[in-house]
CSV table of C-alpha atoms in Angstrom, one decimal:
chain,number,residue,atom,x,y,z
X,16,GLY,CA,-5.1,60.6,218.3
X,17,VAL,CA,-6.7,61.2,215.0
X,18,ASP,CA,-5.6,59.0,212.0
X,19,PRO,CA,-5.1,61.4,209.1
X,20,VAL,CA,-6.4,60.8,205.6
X,21,VAL,CA,-4.1,62.1,202.9
X,22,ILE,CA,-6.0,63.4,199.8
X,23,GLY,CA,-4.5,64.9,196.7
X,24,ASN,CA,-5.3,68.3,195.3
X,25,PRO,CA,-8.2,68.5,192.9
X,26,VAL,CA,-7.4,69.3,189.3
X,27,ASP,CA,-9.9,70.0,186.4
X,28,VAL,CA,-8.4,67.1,184.5
X,29,THR,CA,-11.2,67.1,181.9
X,30,ARG,CA,-10.1,70.4,180.6
X,31,PHE,CA,-6.7,69.1,179.8
X,32,THR,CA,-7.8,65.7,178.4
X,33,ARG,CA,-10.1,67.6,176.0
X,34,ALA,CA,-7.0,69.6,174.8
X,35,ARG,CA,-5.1,66.3,174.3
X,36,ASP,CA,-8.1,64.7,172.4
X,37,ALA,CA,-8.3,67.8,170.1
X,38,GLU,CA,-4.6,67.7,169.4
X,39,LEU,CA,-4.5,64.0,168.6
X,40,ASP,CA,-7.6,64.3,166.4
X,41,GLY,CA,-5.8,66.7,164.1
X,42,TRP,CA,-2.2,65.6,164.5
X,43,GLN,CA,-0.3,63.6,162.0
X,44,PRO,CA,3.2,62.7,163.1
X,45,THR,CA,5.9,62.8,160.4
X,46,GLU,CA,9.3,61.2,160.6
X,47,ASP,CA,11.3,64.4,159.8
X,48,ALA,CA,9.4,66.7,162.2
X,49,PRO,CA,11.5,67.8,165.2
X,50,VAL,CA,10.5,66.5,168.6
X,51,ARG,CA,8.9,69.3,170.5
X,52,ILE,CA,10.2,69.7,174.1
X,53,VAL,CA,8.1,72.0,176.3
X,54,PHE,CA,9.0,73.5,179.7
X,55,LEU,CA,6.4,75.5,181.6
X,56,GLY,CA,7.2,77.2,184.9
X,57,ARG,CA,8.7,80.2,186.6
X,58,LEU,CA,12.3,80.9,185.5
X,59,VAL,CA,13.8,80.5,188.9
X,60,GLU,CA,16.6,78.1,190.0
X,61,ARG,CA,14.5,75.4,191.5
X,62,LYS,CA,12.2,75.0,188.6
X,63,GLY,CA,15.0,73.5,186.5
X,64,ALA,CA,14.9,75.3,183.2
X,65,GLY,CA,18.7,75.6,183.2
X,66,GLU,CA,19.1,71.9,184.0
X,67,LEU,CA,16.8,71.2,181.0
X,68,LEU,CA,18.8,73.3,178.6
X,69,ARG,CA,22.1,71.8,179.7
X,70,ALA,CA,20.5,68.3,179.3
X,71,VAL,CA,19.3,69.2,175.8
X,72,ALA,CA,22.8,70.3,174.8
X,73,ARG,CA,24.2,67.0,176.0
X,74,ALA,CA,21.4,64.9,174.5
X,75,ARG,CA,22.1,66.3,171.1
X,76,SER,CA,25.3,64.3,171.0
X,77,LEU,CA,23.3,61.1,171.9
X,78,THR,CA,20.6,61.2,169.3
X,79,GLN,CA,20.4,62.4,165.7
X,80,VAL,CA,16.7,63.3,166.0
X,81,PRO,CA,16.1,67.0,165.7
X,82,VAL,CA,14.4,68.8,168.6
X,83,GLU,CA,12.8,72.1,169.3
X,84,VAL,CA,12.5,73.5,172.8
X,85,VAL,CA,9.8,75.8,174.0
X,86,ILE,CA,10.4,77.6,177.3
X,87,GLY,CA,7.2,78.9,178.7
X,88,GLY,CA,7.3,81.3,181.7
X,89,ASN,CA,9.1,84.4,183.0
X,90,GLY,CA,11.4,85.0,185.9
X,91,PRO,CA,14.8,86.4,187.0
X,92,LEU,CA,16.8,83.8,185.2
X,93,ARG,CA,15.5,84.5,181.7
X,94,ASP,CA,18.5,86.7,180.6
X,95,GLU,CA,21.0,84.1,181.9
X,96,LEU,CA,19.2,81.2,180.2
X,97,GLU,CA,19.0,83.1,176.9
X,98,ALA,CA,22.7,83.8,177.2
X,99,PHE,CA,23.4,80.1,177.8
X,100,VAL,CA,21.4,79.2,174.6
X,101,ARG,CA,23.6,81.6,172.6
X,102,THR,CA,26.8,80.5,174.1
X,103,ALA,CA,26.0,76.8,173.7
X,104,GLY,CA,24.9,77.3,170.1
X,105,LEU,CA,21.5,75.8,170.8
X,106,ASP,CA,19.3,76.4,167.8
X,107,GLY,CA,15.6,75.7,167.9
X,108,VAL,CA,15.1,77.1,171.5
X,109,GLU,CA,12.2,79.6,171.8
X,110,PHE,CA,11.4,81.6,175.0
X,111,ILE,CA,7.7,82.5,174.7
X,112,GLY,CA,7.3,84.3,178.1
X,113,PHE,CA,4.2,84.2,180.3
X,114,VAL,CA,1.6,81.7,179.3
X,115,ASP,CA,-2.0,82.6,180.0
X,116,GLU,CA,-4.1,80.0,181.8
X,117,ALA,CA,-6.4,79.8,178.8
X,118,ASP,CA,-3.5,78.8,176.6
X,119,LYS,CA,-1.8,76.3,178.9
X,120,ALA,CA,-3.7,73.2,178.0
X,121,ALA,CA,-3.0,73.6,174.2
X,122,LEU,CA,0.7,74.2,174.8
X,123,LEU,CA,1.0,71.0,176.9
X,124,ALA,CA,-1.1,69.0,174.5
X,125,GLY,CA,1.2,69.9,171.6
X,126,ALA,CA,4.3,68.6,173.3
X,127,ASP,CA,6.1,65.4,172.4
X,128,VAL,CA,8.1,65.8,175.7
X,129,VAL,CA,6.9,67.9,178.6
X,130,ALA,CA,9.9,68.5,181.0
X,131,LEU,CA,9.1,69.8,184.5
X,132,PRO,CA,12.5,69.2,186.1
X,133,SER,CA,12.0,70.9,189.4
X,134,THR,CA,14.8,70.2,191.8
X,135,GLY,CA,12.8,70.7,195.0
X,136,GLY,CA,10.5,72.9,197.0
X,137,GLU,CA,7.3,71.3,195.7
X,138,SER,CA,4.5,70.4,198.0
X,139,PHE,CA,2.3,68.8,195.3
X,140,GLY,CA,2.7,68.7,191.5
X,141,ILE,CA,-0.5,70.3,190.1
X,142,SER,CA,1.5,71.3,187.0
X,143,VAL,CA,2.6,67.7,186.6
X,144,VAL,CA,-1.0,66.4,186.8
X,145,GLU,CA,-2.1,68.9,184.2
X,146,ALA,CA,0.8,67.8,181.9
X,147,LEU,CA,0.0,64.1,182.4
X,148,ALA,CA,-3.7,64.8,181.4
X,149,ALA,CA,-2.8,67.0,178.4
X,150,SER,CA,0.3,65.8,176.6
X,151,ARG,CA,0.2,63.7,173.5
X,152,GLY,CA,3.8,62.6,174.5
X,153,VAL,CA,5.8,61.8,177.6
X,154,VAL,CA,6.0,63.8,180.8
X,155,LEU,CA,9.4,63.9,182.5
X,156,ALA,CA,9.5,65.3,186.0
X,157,GLY,CA,12.1,66.2,188.7
X,158,ASP,CA,12.5,63.6,191.3
X,159,ASN,CA,11.5,65.6,194.4
X,160,PRO,CA,9.0,64.6,197.1
X,161,GLY,CA,6.1,66.7,195.8
X,162,TYR,CA,6.3,65.4,192.3
X,163,ARG,CA,7.1,61.8,193.4
X,164,THR,CA,3.7,61.7,195.1
X,165,VAL,CA,1.9,62.6,191.9
X,166,MET,CA,4.1,60.3,189.7
X,167,GLU,CA,3.5,57.2,191.8
X,168,GLY,CA,3.6,54.4,189.3
X,169,LEU,CA,5.5,56.4,186.7
X,170,GLU,CA,8.8,56.5,188.6
X,171,ASP,CA,10.7,55.7,185.5
X,172,GLN,CA,9.8,59.1,184.2
X,173,LEU,CA,11.4,60.9,187.2
X,174,VAL,CA,14.9,62.2,187.0
X,175,ASP,CA,17.4,64.0,189.2
X,176,ALA,CA,17.6,67.1,187.0
X,177,THR,CA,21.0,68.1,188.5
X,178,ASP,CA,22.6,64.9,187.1
X,179,THR,CA,23.0,66.2,183.5
X,180,GLU,CA,24.2,62.9,182.1
X,181,ALA,CA,21.2,61.0,183.5
X,182,PHE,CA,18.8,63.7,182.4
X,183,ALA,CA,20.3,63.8,178.9
X,184,ALA,CA,20.1,60.0,178.6
X,185,LEU,CA,16.4,60.0,179.6
X,186,LEU,CA,15.6,62.8,177.1
X,187,ALA,CA,17.5,61.0,174.3
X,188,ARG,CA,15.6,57.8,175.0
X,189,TYR,CA,12.2,59.4,174.5
X,190,VAL,CA,13.3,61.8,171.8
X,191,GLY,CA,14.4,58.8,169.7
X,192,ASP,CA,11.3,56.6,170.4
X,193,ALA,CA,8.0,57.9,169.2
X,194,ALA,CA,6.2,54.6,170.2
X,195,ALA,CA,7.5,55.0,173.8
X,196,ARG,CA,6.1,58.5,173.9
X,197,THR,CA,2.7,57.4,172.7
X,198,ALA,CA,2.6,54.5,175.2
X,199,ALA,CA,3.6,56.9,178.0
X,200,SER,CA,0.8,59.3,177.0
X,201,ALA,CA,-1.8,56.6,177.2
X,202,ARG,CA,-0.6,55.6,180.7
X,203,GLN,CA,-0.4,59.2,181.9
X,204,VAL,CA,-3.9,60.3,181.0
X,205,GLU,CA,-5.4,57.4,182.9
X,206,HIS,CA,-3.1,58.2,185.8
X,207,ALA,CA,-4.1,61.8,185.9
X,208,GLY,CA,-7.7,60.8,186.4
X,209,ARG,CA,-7.0,59.9,190.0
X,210,PHE,CA,-6.7,63.6,190.7
X,211,ASP,CA,-9.8,64.8,188.8
X,212,VAL,CA,-12.0,67.2,190.9
X,213,ASP,CA,-14.8,64.6,190.9
X,214,VAL,CA,-12.6,61.9,192.3
X,215,ILE,CA,-10.9,64.1,194.9
X,216,GLY,CA,-14.2,65.8,195.7
X,217,ALA,CA,-15.8,62.5,196.5
X,218,GLN,CA,-12.9,61.6,198.8
X,219,VAL,CA,-13.3,64.9,200.6
X,220,VAL,CA,-17.0,64.4,201.1
X,221,GLU,CA,-16.4,60.8,202.4
X,222,VAL,CA,-14.0,62.2,205.0
X,223,TYR,CA,-16.6,64.7,206.2
X,224,ARG,CA,-19.2,62.0,206.4
X,225,ALA,CA,-16.9,59.8,208.4
């Protein structure tokens, strides 16, 4: 008989927006620089690193803009993913392994595209909120229930990562359009503020008071 109140998880959004501000303060985009795509997560099936690499391979036939891909994280699929990169002839892909919490914000801030293409099993997208707050570019997320909750209002940046053609088309769209990435970043940082610890904390306190 109790009406529930749904409240998001609190995230220290300010730490990530500071990294974004610092990145933008010293960053000068150049036309010939490769577009930097960053994945950060455990290298397991559901996190979608394999789907990302397959989409990147396909997207390279859809755009002439050079890209570099940074895969952050470790897991049981690392050897398989590295083998795919070699077999597919994907140059410009770097596996950097475990990313320390202290280095996470700067990594996300330096991305033109953050790809978090989880295929499922997500209760809430804390990593998505962090990327939305930090990235100077666009955040593309897997269309699963947990991430969809966080990306409410940014649904055009969700993708079924198992659909390689759709994923590649979305990547190619943003890889080839710097203005669209910049516009997305401005929307995202405001959107992430909804989950800041001060905002969520006030909501929690209000429930206790009620």
